[in-house]
Coordinates of C-alpha atoms in Angstrom, one line a residue:
M1 CA 17.6 -29.5 -12.3
N2 CA 19.7 -31.6 -10.0
K3 CA 22.8 -29.6 -11.2
F4 CA 21.5 -26.1 -10.0
E5 CA 20.2 -27.6 -6.6
R6 CA 24.1 -29.2 -6.0
Q7 CA 25.5 -25.8 -6.9
D8 CA 23.0 -24.2 -4.4
S9 CA 23.8 -26.4 -1.8
A10 CA 27.3 -25.9 -2.0
D11 CA 26.8 -22.3 -1.2
Q12 CA 25.4 -23.0 1.8
T13 CA 27.6 -25.7 2.9
T14 CA 31.4 -25.1 3.6
L15 CA 32.9 -28.0 1.7
P16 CA 36.8 -29.4 1.6
D17 CA 38.5 -27.2 -1.0
D18 CA 39.4 -30.4 -3.2
F19 CA 35.9 -31.6 -3.1
A20 CA 34.5 -28.2 -3.8
R21 CA 36.8 -27.9 -6.7
E22 CA 35.7 -31.0 -8.0
L23 CA 32.0 -30.3 -7.8
S24 CA 32.5 -27.1 -9.5
H25 CA 34.4 -28.8 -12.4
I26 CA 31.6 -31.4 -12.8
T27 CA 29.2 -28.8 -12.6
T28 CA 30.8 -26.8 -15.3
E29 CA 30.9 -29.7 -17.8
V30 CA 27.4 -30.8 -17.2
I31 CA 26.2 -27.0 -18.0
E32 CA 28.5 -26.7 -20.9
V33 CA 27.0 -29.7 -22.4
S34 CA 23.6 -28.8 -21.8
D35 CA 24.1 -25.3 -23.7
A36 CA 23.3 -23.7 -20.5
P37 CA 25.3 -20.1 -19.6
S38 CA 28.6 -20.6 -17.9
L39 CA 28.2 -20.3 -14.0
A40 CA 31.9 -19.7 -13.5
P41 CA 32.2 -17.4 -10.6
R42 CA 32.8 -13.8 -11.6
A43 CA 34.8 -11.0 -9.6
P44 CA 32.6 -9.8 -6.7
L45 CA 30.6 -6.9 -6.9
T46 CA 32.0 -4.0 -4.9
Q47 CA 29.7 -2.0 -2.3
D48 CA 29.6 1.0 -4.9
E49 CA 28.1 -1.7 -7.6
V50 CA 25.9 -3.0 -5.2
R51 CA 24.4 0.4 -4.5
T52 CA 24.3 1.3 -7.8
I53 CA 22.3 -1.9 -8.7
L54 CA 20.4 -1.4 -5.6
M55 CA 19.5 2.5 -6.6
S56 CA 18.4 1.5 -10.2
L57 CA 16.2 -1.3 -8.8
L58 CA 14.3 1.0 -6.4
L59 CA 14.0 3.5 -9.2
T60 CA 12.5 0.7 -11.5
M61 CA 10.3 -0.8 -8.7
F62 CA 8.9 3.1 -7.9
L63 CA 7.7 3.2 -11.4
A64 CA 5.5 0.2 -11.4
A65 CA 4.4 1.1 -7.9
L66 CA 3.7 4.8 -8.7
D67 CA 1.6 3.9 -12.0
Q68 CA -0.9 2.0 -9.8
T69 CA -1.8 4.9 -7.8
I70 CA -0.9 8.0 -9.5
V71 CA -3.6 7.7 -12.5
A72 CA -6.9 7.4 -9.8
T73 CA -6.9 11.3 -9.1
A74 CA -6.6 12.0 -12.4
L75 CA -9.2 10.0 -13.7
P76 CA -12.1 12.9 -13.8
T77 CA -10.3 15.2 -15.7
I78 CA -9.5 12.3 -18.5
G79 CA -13.1 11.5 -18.8
R80 CA -14.0 15.0 -19.2
Q81 CA -11.4 15.5 -22.1
F82 CA -12.6 12.3 -23.6
N83 CA -16.2 12.8 -22.8
D84 CA -16.4 9.1 -21.8
V85 CA -17.1 8.6 -17.9
S86 CA -18.9 5.1 -18.5
N87 CA -15.2 3.5 -19.4
L88 CA -13.0 5.2 -17.1
S89 CA -12.8 2.2 -14.7
W90 CA -11.1 0.5 -17.7
V91 CA -8.0 2.9 -17.3
I92 CA -7.5 1.1 -13.9
T93 CA -8.4 -2.4 -14.6
A94 CA -6.5 -2.7 -17.7
Y95 CA -3.5 -2.0 -16.0
L96 CA -4.2 -4.4 -13.3
L97 CA -5.4 -7.2 -15.6
A98 CA -2.5 -7.4 -17.5
S99 CA 0.2 -6.7 -14.8
T100 CA -1.3 -9.6 -12.5
A101 CA -1.5 -12.1 -15.7
V102 CA 2.3 -11.7 -16.9
A103 CA 3.9 -12.0 -13.4
P104 CA 4.6 -15.7 -13.5
V105 CA 5.4 -15.2 -17.3
F106 CA 8.3 -12.6 -16.8
G107 CA 9.4 -14.6 -13.7
T108 CA 9.9 -17.7 -15.6
L109 CA 11.5 -16.2 -18.6
S110 CA 13.9 -14.5 -16.5
D111 CA 15.0 -18.1 -15.5
I112 CA 15.1 -18.9 -19.1
Y113 CA 16.7 -16.1 -21.0
G114 CA 17.9 -14.3 -18.0
R115 CA 17.4 -11.1 -16.0
R116 CA 18.9 -8.6 -18.0
V117 CA 16.9 -9.4 -21.3
M118 CA 13.7 -9.5 -19.2
I119 CA 14.2 -6.3 -17.3
T120 CA 15.1 -4.4 -20.6
V121 CA 11.9 -5.9 -22.1
S122 CA 9.6 -5.0 -19.2
L123 CA 11.0 -1.5 -19.0
T124 CA 10.8 -1.0 -22.5
M125 CA 7.2 -2.2 -22.7
F126 CA 6.4 0.1 -19.7
T127 CA 8.0 3.0 -21.5
V128 CA 6.5 2.5 -24.8
G129 CA 2.9 2.3 -23.1
S130 CA 3.5 5.4 -21.0
I131 CA 4.2 7.6 -24.4
L132 CA 1.3 5.9 -25.9
C133 CA -0.9 6.7 -23.0
A134 CA 0.2 10.2 -23.0
V135 CA -0.3 10.9 -26.6
A136 CA -3.8 9.0 -26.7
P137 CA -6.4 10.7 -28.9
N138 CA -9.4 8.8 -27.4
M139 CA -10.8 6.3 -24.5
P140 CA -10.1 3.2 -26.4
V141 CA -6.4 4.1 -27.3
L142 CA -5.7 4.9 -23.7
I143 CA -7.1 1.9 -22.3
L144 CA -5.3 -0.6 -24.8
A145 CA -2.1 1.4 -24.1
R146 CA -2.5 1.0 -20.1
G147 CA -2.6 -2.7 -21.0
L148 CA 0.7 -2.6 -22.6
Q149 CA 2.0 -0.4 -19.6
G150 CA 0.6 -3.2 -17.3
L151 CA 2.4 -5.6 -19.3
G152 CA 5.6 -3.9 -18.4
G153 CA 4.9 -2.9 -15.0
G154 CA 3.7 -6.6 -14.2
G155 CA 7.3 -8.0 -15.4
I156 CA 9.1 -5.3 -13.4
M157 CA 8.1 -6.6 -10.0
P158 CA 9.1 -10.2 -10.1
V159 CA 12.4 -9.5 -12.4
V160 CA 13.7 -6.8 -9.9
Q161 CA 13.0 -9.1 -6.6
T162 CA 15.2 -12.0 -8.8
V163 CA 17.8 -9.8 -9.5
I164 CA 18.3 -8.9 -5.9
S165 CA 18.4 -12.3 -5.4
D166 CA 21.2 -12.7 -7.7
V167 CA 23.2 -9.8 -6.0
V168 CA 22.8 -10.5 -2.5
S169 CA 22.8 -13.4 -0.3
P170 CA 19.4 -14.8 1.3
R171 CA 20.7 -14.0 4.8
E172 CA 21.3 -10.2 4.0
R173 CA 18.5 -10.1 1.3
G174 CA 15.9 -9.3 4.1
Q175 CA 17.4 -5.7 4.8
Y176 CA 16.9 -4.8 0.9
Q177 CA 13.4 -6.4 1.1
A178 CA 12.4 -3.7 3.6
Y179 CA 13.6 -0.7 1.1
F180 CA 11.6 -2.0 -1.5
S181 CA 8.5 -2.0 1.0
G182 CA 9.5 1.7 1.7
V183 CA 9.3 2.1 -2.1
W184 CA 5.6 1.0 -2.2
M185 CA 4.8 3.4 0.8
A186 CA 6.2 6.3 -0.9
A187 CA 4.5 5.4 -4.2
G188 CA 1.3 5.0 -2.2
L189 CA 1.3 8.3 -0.7
L190 CA 2.7 10.3 -3.4
G191 CA 0.9 8.9 -6.3
P192 CA -2.5 10.3 -5.5
V193 CA -1.0 13.9 -4.8
L194 CA 1.2 13.9 -8.0
G195 CA -1.8 12.9 -10.0
G196 CA -3.8 15.5 -8.7
V197 CA -1.3 18.3 -9.1
F198 CA -0.6 17.3 -12.8
A199 CA -4.3 16.8 -13.4
E200 CA -5.1 20.4 -12.2
H201 CA -2.3 22.6 -12.7
L202 CA -0.4 20.9 -15.7
H203 CA -1.9 18.3 -17.8
W204 CA -2.9 14.6 -17.2
S205 CA -0.6 13.4 -19.7
M206 CA 2.3 14.3 -17.4
I207 CA 1.4 11.5 -15.3
F208 CA 2.6 9.2 -17.9
W209 CA 5.2 11.5 -19.5
I210 CA 7.1 11.4 -16.1
N211 CA 7.6 7.9 -16.6
V212 CA 9.9 8.0 -19.6
P213 CA 13.0 10.0 -18.0
L214 CA 12.8 7.8 -14.9
A215 CA 12.8 4.4 -17.0
L216 CA 15.6 5.6 -19.2
G217 CA 17.6 6.7 -16.0
A218 CA 17.0 3.4 -14.3
L219 CA 18.2 1.5 -17.6
A220 CA 21.1 3.8 -17.6
L221 CA 22.2 2.9 -14.1
L222 CA 21.4 -0.9 -14.4
L223 CA 22.5 -2.3 -17.6
P224 CA 26.2 -1.5 -17.3
K225 CA 26.4 -3.3 -13.9
M226 CA 24.4 -6.4 -15.3
G227 CA 27.0 -7.7 -16.9
K228 CA 28.9 -8.3 -13.8
I229 CA 25.9 -9.9 -12.0
P230 CA 26.3 -13.8 -11.5
V231 CA 24.2 -15.6 -14.3
F232 CA 21.9 -18.5 -12.9
H233 CA 19.5 -18.5 -15.5
R234 CA 19.3 -22.0 -17.9
K235 CA 18.0 -21.9 -21.5
R236 CA 15.2 -24.2 -22.2
K237 CA 12.2 -24.8 -24.2
V238 CA 9.3 -22.5 -23.2
D239 CA 6.0 -24.1 -22.3
W240 CA 3.9 -21.6 -23.8
L241 CA 0.7 -23.4 -23.6
G242 CA 1.1 -23.5 -20.0
G243 CA 1.8 -19.9 -19.8
V244 CA -1.4 -19.1 -21.9
L245 CA -3.7 -21.3 -19.7
L246 CA -2.1 -19.5 -16.4
M247 CA -2.8 -16.1 -17.9
G248 CA -6.3 -16.9 -19.2
S249 CA -7.3 -18.0 -15.7
A250 CA -5.9 -15.1 -14.2
V251 CA -7.6 -12.7 -16.4
V252 CA -11.2 -14.3 -16.0
I253 CA -11.0 -14.4 -12.4
M254 CA -9.5 -11.1 -12.0
L255 CA -12.7 -9.7 -14.2
V256 CA -14.8 -11.5 -11.6
L257 CA -13.2 -9.7 -8.7
T258 CA -13.7 -6.4 -10.4
W259 CA -17.3 -6.7 -11.7
G260 CA -18.8 -8.9 -9.1
G261 CA -20.9 -6.7 -7.1
N262 CA -20.5 -4.0 -9.1
R263 CA -21.5 -4.1 -12.9
Y264 CA -23.1 -7.5 -12.0
L265 CA -24.5 -9.4 -9.2
W266 CA -22.2 -12.0 -7.8
L267 CA -24.9 -14.6 -8.4
S268 CA -25.7 -13.3 -12.1
P269 CA -25.4 -15.7 -14.9
V270 CA -22.5 -13.6 -16.2
I271 CA -20.2 -13.9 -13.0
L272 CA -21.1 -17.4 -12.7
S273 CA -20.3 -18.4 -15.8
M274 CA -16.6 -16.6 -15.7
I275 CA -16.1 -18.5 -12.5
G276 CA -16.8 -21.8 -14.1
A277 CA -14.5 -20.8 -17.3
S278 CA -11.6 -19.6 -14.9
A279 CA -11.8 -23.2 -13.1
A280 CA -11.7 -24.9 -16.0
L281 CA -8.6 -23.1 -17.0
G282 CA -7.0 -23.5 -13.7
F283 CA -7.8 -27.3 -14.1
A284 CA -6.5 -27.4 -17.8
F285 CA -3.1 -25.7 -16.3
V286 CA -2.6 -27.8 -13.6
W287 CA -3.6 -31.2 -15.8
H288 CA -0.9 -29.8 -18.5
A289 CA 1.7 -28.8 -15.8
N290 CA 1.7 -32.4 -14.6
K291 CA 1.8 -33.9 -18.0
A292 CA 4.8 -31.3 -19.5
D293 CA 8.3 -32.5 -19.4
E294 CA 9.4 -28.9 -18.6
P295 CA 6.2 -27.2 -17.4
F296 CA 5.8 -23.3 -17.2
L297 CA 5.3 -23.2 -13.5
P298 CA 6.6 -26.5 -12.1
L299 CA 3.6 -27.5 -9.4
S300 CA 6.7 -29.2 -7.4
L301 CA 7.9 -25.2 -6.6
I302 CA 4.9 -24.5 -5.0
R303 CA 4.5 -27.6 -2.9
G304 CA 6.2 -28.8 0.1
P305 CA 7.0 -27.3 3.8
I306 CA 7.9 -23.7 2.8
A307 CA 6.5 -22.5 -0.3
P308 CA 2.7 -22.7 0.2
Y309 CA 3.1 -21.3 3.7
A310 CA 5.3 -18.4 2.7
M311 CA 3.0 -17.6 -0.1
T312 CA -0.2 -17.8 1.9
A313 CA 1.3 -15.7 4.6
G314 CA 2.6 -12.7 2.3
G315 CA -0.7 -13.1 0.3
C316 CA -2.8 -12.6 3.5
A317 CA -0.6 -10.0 4.9
L318 CA -0.6 -7.8 1.8
G319 CA -4.3 -8.6 1.2
A320 CA -5.2 -7.2 4.5
I321 CA -3.3 -4.3 4.2
T322 CA -4.4 -3.5 0.7
G323 CA -8.2 -4.0 1.6
L324 CA -7.9 -1.5 4.7
T325 CA -6.1 1.2 2.9
V326 CA -9.0 1.2 0.1
Q327 CA -11.6 1.2 2.6
L328 CA -10.4 3.4 5.6
P329 CA -11.0 6.6 3.9
L330 CA -14.8 6.0 4.3
Y331 CA -14.7 5.0 7.9
Y332 CA -12.5 8.3 8.7
E333 CA -15.0 10.6 6.9
V334 CA -18.0 8.9 8.4
V335 CA -16.9 8.2 11.7
Y336 CA -14.3 11.0 12.8
H337 CA -15.7 13.7 10.3
L338 CA -12.4 13.8 8.5
S339 CA -12.0 15.6 5.1
A340 CA -10.9 13.7 2.3
S341 CA -7.3 15.0 2.4
E342 CA -7.3 14.5 6.2
A343 CA -8.5 10.8 5.5
G344 CA -5.5 10.5 3.4
L345 CA -3.0 11.8 5.7
A346 CA -4.8 9.3 8.3
L347 CA -3.7 6.3 5.9
I348 CA 0.1 7.2 6.7
P349 CA 0.3 4.8 10.0
I350 CA -0.8 1.9 8.2
A351 CA 1.3 2.5 5.3
A352 CA 4.8 3.8 6.7
V353 CA 4.7 2.0 10.2
S354 CA 4.5 -1.5 8.0
T355 CA 7.6 -0.6 6.4
C356 CA 9.0 -0.2 9.6
G357 CA 8.1 -3.6 10.7
A358 CA 9.6 -4.8 7.3
A359 CA 12.9 -3.2 8.0
I360 CA 13.0 -4.7 11.7
A361 CA 12.4 -8.2 10.3
G362 CA 15.1 -7.5 7.6
K363 CA 17.8 -6.9 10.0
T364 CA 17.0 -9.6 12.3
M365 CA 17.0 -11.9 9.4
S366 CA 20.7 -10.8 8.8
R367 CA 21.6 -11.6 12.5
A368 CA 19.5 -14.1 13.7
K369 CA 19.6 -18.0 13.6
H370 CA 15.9 -18.5 14.1
Y371 CA 14.7 -15.5 11.5
K372 CA 11.2 -16.4 11.1
R373 CA 10.3 -16.0 15.1
V374 CA 10.2 -12.0 14.3
A375 CA 7.4 -12.8 11.5
V376 CA 5.4 -15.2 14.1
F377 CA 5.7 -12.4 17.0
G378 CA 4.7 -9.8 14.4
T379 CA 1.7 -11.5 13.1
S380 CA 0.5 -12.8 16.6
M381 CA 0.9 -8.9 17.5
A382 CA -1.2 -8.0 14.4
V383 CA -3.7 -10.4 15.4
V384 CA -3.9 -8.9 19.1
F385 CA -4.3 -5.4 17.8
G386 CA -6.8 -6.5 15.0
A387 CA -9.1 -7.9 17.5
V388 CA -8.7 -4.7 19.3
L389 CA -10.0 -2.6 16.6
T390 CA -12.7 -5.1 16.2
A391 CA -14.1 -5.1 19.4
T392 CA -13.8 -1.4 20.8
T393 CA -14.4 2.1 19.6
L394 CA -11.5 4.2 19.9
P395 CA -10.9 8.0 19.8
L396 CA -9.2 9.0 17.0
W397 CA -5.4 9.3 18.2
G398 CA -6.2 5.8 20.1
F399 CA -7.5 4.5 16.8
L400 CA -4.3 5.4 14.6
I401 CA -2.1 4.2 17.4
V402 CA -3.8 0.4 17.4
L403 CA -3.7 0.8 13.8
A404 CA -0.1 1.5 13.4
L405 CA 1.0 -1.4 16.1
F406 CA -1.2 -3.6 13.7
A407 CA 0.7 -2.5 10.6
L408 CA 4.1 -2.9 12.5
G409 CA 3.5 -6.6 13.1
L410 CA 1.9 -7.4 9.9
G411 CA 5.1 -5.7 8.0
T412 CA 7.2 -8.2 9.4
T413 CA 5.7 -10.9 7.1
F414 CA 6.9 -9.4 3.9
P415 CA 10.5 -10.1 3.7
V416 CA 10.5 -13.3 5.9
S417 CA 8.1 -15.0 3.4
V418 CA 10.0 -13.6 0.3
V419 CA 13.4 -14.5 1.3
S420 CA 12.4 -18.0 2.8
L421 CA 10.5 -18.7 -0.6
Q422 CA 13.6 -18.1 -2.5
N423 CA 16.0 -19.7 -0.1
S424 CA 14.2 -23.0 -0.6
V425 CA 14.6 -23.3 -4.3
A426 CA 17.6 -23.7 -6.7
R427 CA 19.0 -20.7 -8.1
A428 CA 18.0 -21.4 -11.7
Q429 CA 14.0 -21.4 -10.5
I430 CA 14.1 -18.2 -8.3
G431 CA 12.7 -16.2 -11.0
T432 CA 9.8 -18.6 -11.5
V433 CA 8.6 -19.1 -7.9
T434 CA 8.9 -15.0 -7.1
G435 CA 6.9 -14.6 -10.2
A436 CA 4.4 -17.0 -8.7
M437 CA 4.4 -15.3 -5.3
N438 CA 3.8 -11.9 -7.1
F439 CA 0.9 -13.5 -9.0
F440 CA -0.7 -15.0 -5.9
R441 CA -0.3 -11.8 -3.9
S442 CA -2.0 -9.4 -6.5
L443 CA -5.0 -12.2 -6.6
M444 CA -5.3 -11.9 -2.7
S445 CA -5.0 -8.0 -2.7
S446 CA -8.0 -8.1 -5.6
F447 CA -9.8 -10.9 -3.7
T448 CA -9.6 -8.9 0.1
V449 CA -10.5 -5.5 -1.9
A450 CA -13.7 -7.1 -3.5
A451 CA -14.5 -9.1 -0.1
F452 CA -14.0 -6.0 2.1
T453 CA -16.4 -4.0 -0.5
A454 CA -19.0 -6.7 -0.5
I455 CA -18.8 -7.2 3.4
L456 CA -19.7 -3.3 3.8
L457 CA -22.3 -3.4 1.1
M458 CA -24.2 -6.3 3.0
A459 CA -23.8 -4.7 6.6
L460 CA -24.7 -1.2 5.4
G461 CA -27.4 -2.4 3.0
A462 CA -27.1 -3.2 -0.7
D463 CA -28.7 0.0 -2.0
I464 CA -25.6 2.0 -0.6
S465 CA -23.2 2.9 -3.1
L466 CA -19.4 3.5 -2.2
A467 CA -18.0 5.0 -5.4
G468 CA -16.9 8.4 -5.2
E469 CA -19.3 10.2 -7.4
H470 CA -21.9 8.8 -5.1
R471 CA -21.2 10.5 -1.7
G472 CA -24.6 11.7 -1.1
P473 CA -26.0 8.1 0.4
V474 CA -22.8 7.5 2.1
S475 CA -22.5 10.9 4.1
S476 CA -26.0 10.2 5.4
I477 CA -24.9 6.8 6.9
P478 CA -25.5 7.0 10.7
V479 CA -22.0 6.8 12.4
A480 CA -23.3 3.8 14.5
D481 CA -24.0 1.8 11.6
M482 CA -20.9 2.5 10.0
I483 CA -18.9 1.2 13.2
T484 CA -20.7 -1.9 13.3
A485 CA -20.2 -2.7 9.7
F486 CA -16.5 -1.8 9.9
R487 CA -16.5 -4.1 12.8
Y488 CA -17.0 -7.1 10.4
V489 CA -14.2 -5.4 7.8
F490 CA -11.5 -5.3 11.1
G491 CA -12.6 -8.9 11.9
A492 CA -11.9 -10.2 8.3
A493 CA -8.6 -8.4 8.2
T494 CA -7.8 -10.2 11.7
A495 CA -8.7 -13.4 10.3
L496 CA -6.4 -13.0 7.5
L497 CA -3.6 -12.3 9.5
A498 CA -4.4 -15.0 12.0
L499 CA -4.2 -17.5 8.8
G500 CA -0.7 -15.7 8.2
A501 CA 0.6 -16.1 11.7
F502 CA -0.6 -19.9 11.5
C503 CA 1.3 -20.4 7.9
M504 CA 4.5 -18.6 9.7
I505 CA 4.3 -21.1 12.5
A506 CA 3.8 -24.1 10.4
M507 CA 6.5 -23.1 7.8
E508 CA 9.6 -24.8 8.0
E509 CA 13.0 -22.6 8.8
R510 CA 15.9 -23.4 6.7
P511 CA 19.3 -21.9 7.3
L512 CA 20.0 -19.0 5.1
A513 CA 23.0 -18.9 3.0
G514 CA 25.0 -15.9 3.4
P515 CA 28.2 -14.8 5.5
A516 CA 28.4 -16.8 8.5
T517 CA 27.8 -15.3 12.0
P518 CA 30.0 -16.9 14.7
P519 CA 27.7 -19.1 17.0
A520 CA 28.5 -17.1 20.0
E521 CA 27.3 -14.0 18.7
M522 CA 24.6 -15.1 16.6
A523 CA 21.0 -14.5 17.9
E524 CA 18.6 -17.4 19.1

């Protein structure tokens, strides 16, 4: 492990030529003895090559993001065709469970077998799963195919972010992370619209067939350039037991968050038993990781002065925006009397403006010495405007403005947390830590959706159903009661951002590797 850390420090520090050559010689000898791939420098990528790789990665990420939103509006049509409404939720749940559980697996495997292999595997699984979904003859086959598709989709995200770290220096990387935030925004807005159009005017299977040409196009663009990307992975024995324990714990806790308060009461024996099983698997994973020579996820990677703070801040931000995006349409419909389509349009401020915040932070990171200040300021601003949403009732135009400013501050967290986390570990461990980050963020998103729903149910009354097919009781809720209930939701989102701001303040700020900016020109 130290050989990679030495190489990283050589990347970040200007060394005398003779010493640098000697260090390179020693590192190469050690790597060759350990049968790891050669890290000999390759010809630098041209701007056109970087642009091609970026476009293929954006397209690849768009595939994974789109499939989390495009299916929902087609579910009623699918249920009618298969004459099975009771199992419809599993079409969403299967993908979510699989994609969350395998995120750390693909991240770690990309550090062992390489990015090219794992991006090919994840895209292939995603494409095969999409084809099987499109031709599924019944609901059980569709659910299983969605699980396979989720395995591929869950692998796409950490591997794509890891490839970016191989191509772009940490100082420049924040700008590219903002592009990926834009992809998530586009997928979140286009997904429900495309799903509804395909289901109503074409056929629901088109929501899966569309993935095939897009995935093949992404592979055709990416694979020819992958040979020029620097190699930082290190082949070693895979700790499959640790991976299975981690995935098992994740699947059980995701089922708890999905079923709790919905299919089963939170204090029911089933939910309590599942919580106990998840905790037992988690403790077993930690015990095994401390004993194993080369654990699947080294716990040292998620300790220290950077990783826990960066992961918590990013998880809080993503959890807040996800939880609000799920619940806000209800608020718009009851309080402001918007239609369903108008409520969807009213989500644009929180989705689009958060991307602007990410872009501002990414641009700042490429120039500023104290780059985390933009996230500290942004999250603090989000806390202030979250408090405004909690304490006051505004007209629609005022609410949208305050919500947009809240999202602007929230968005600054994403590039700063990702780049700081990747910058804190050796190059050969970036895939592992990126997979762990995606895993934690998915758990936080699921937790906040469940928590915000539970808050609303407690505030409005446990007999109120928030499901789309039971709009009668919801539409009869008094406006004043809905406003009061959502004050607790906005308060919970504000508390999450306050925790995120604290983590950004507490996180250590290390110099970013990359093109040096003269001190006189560097922003303070």
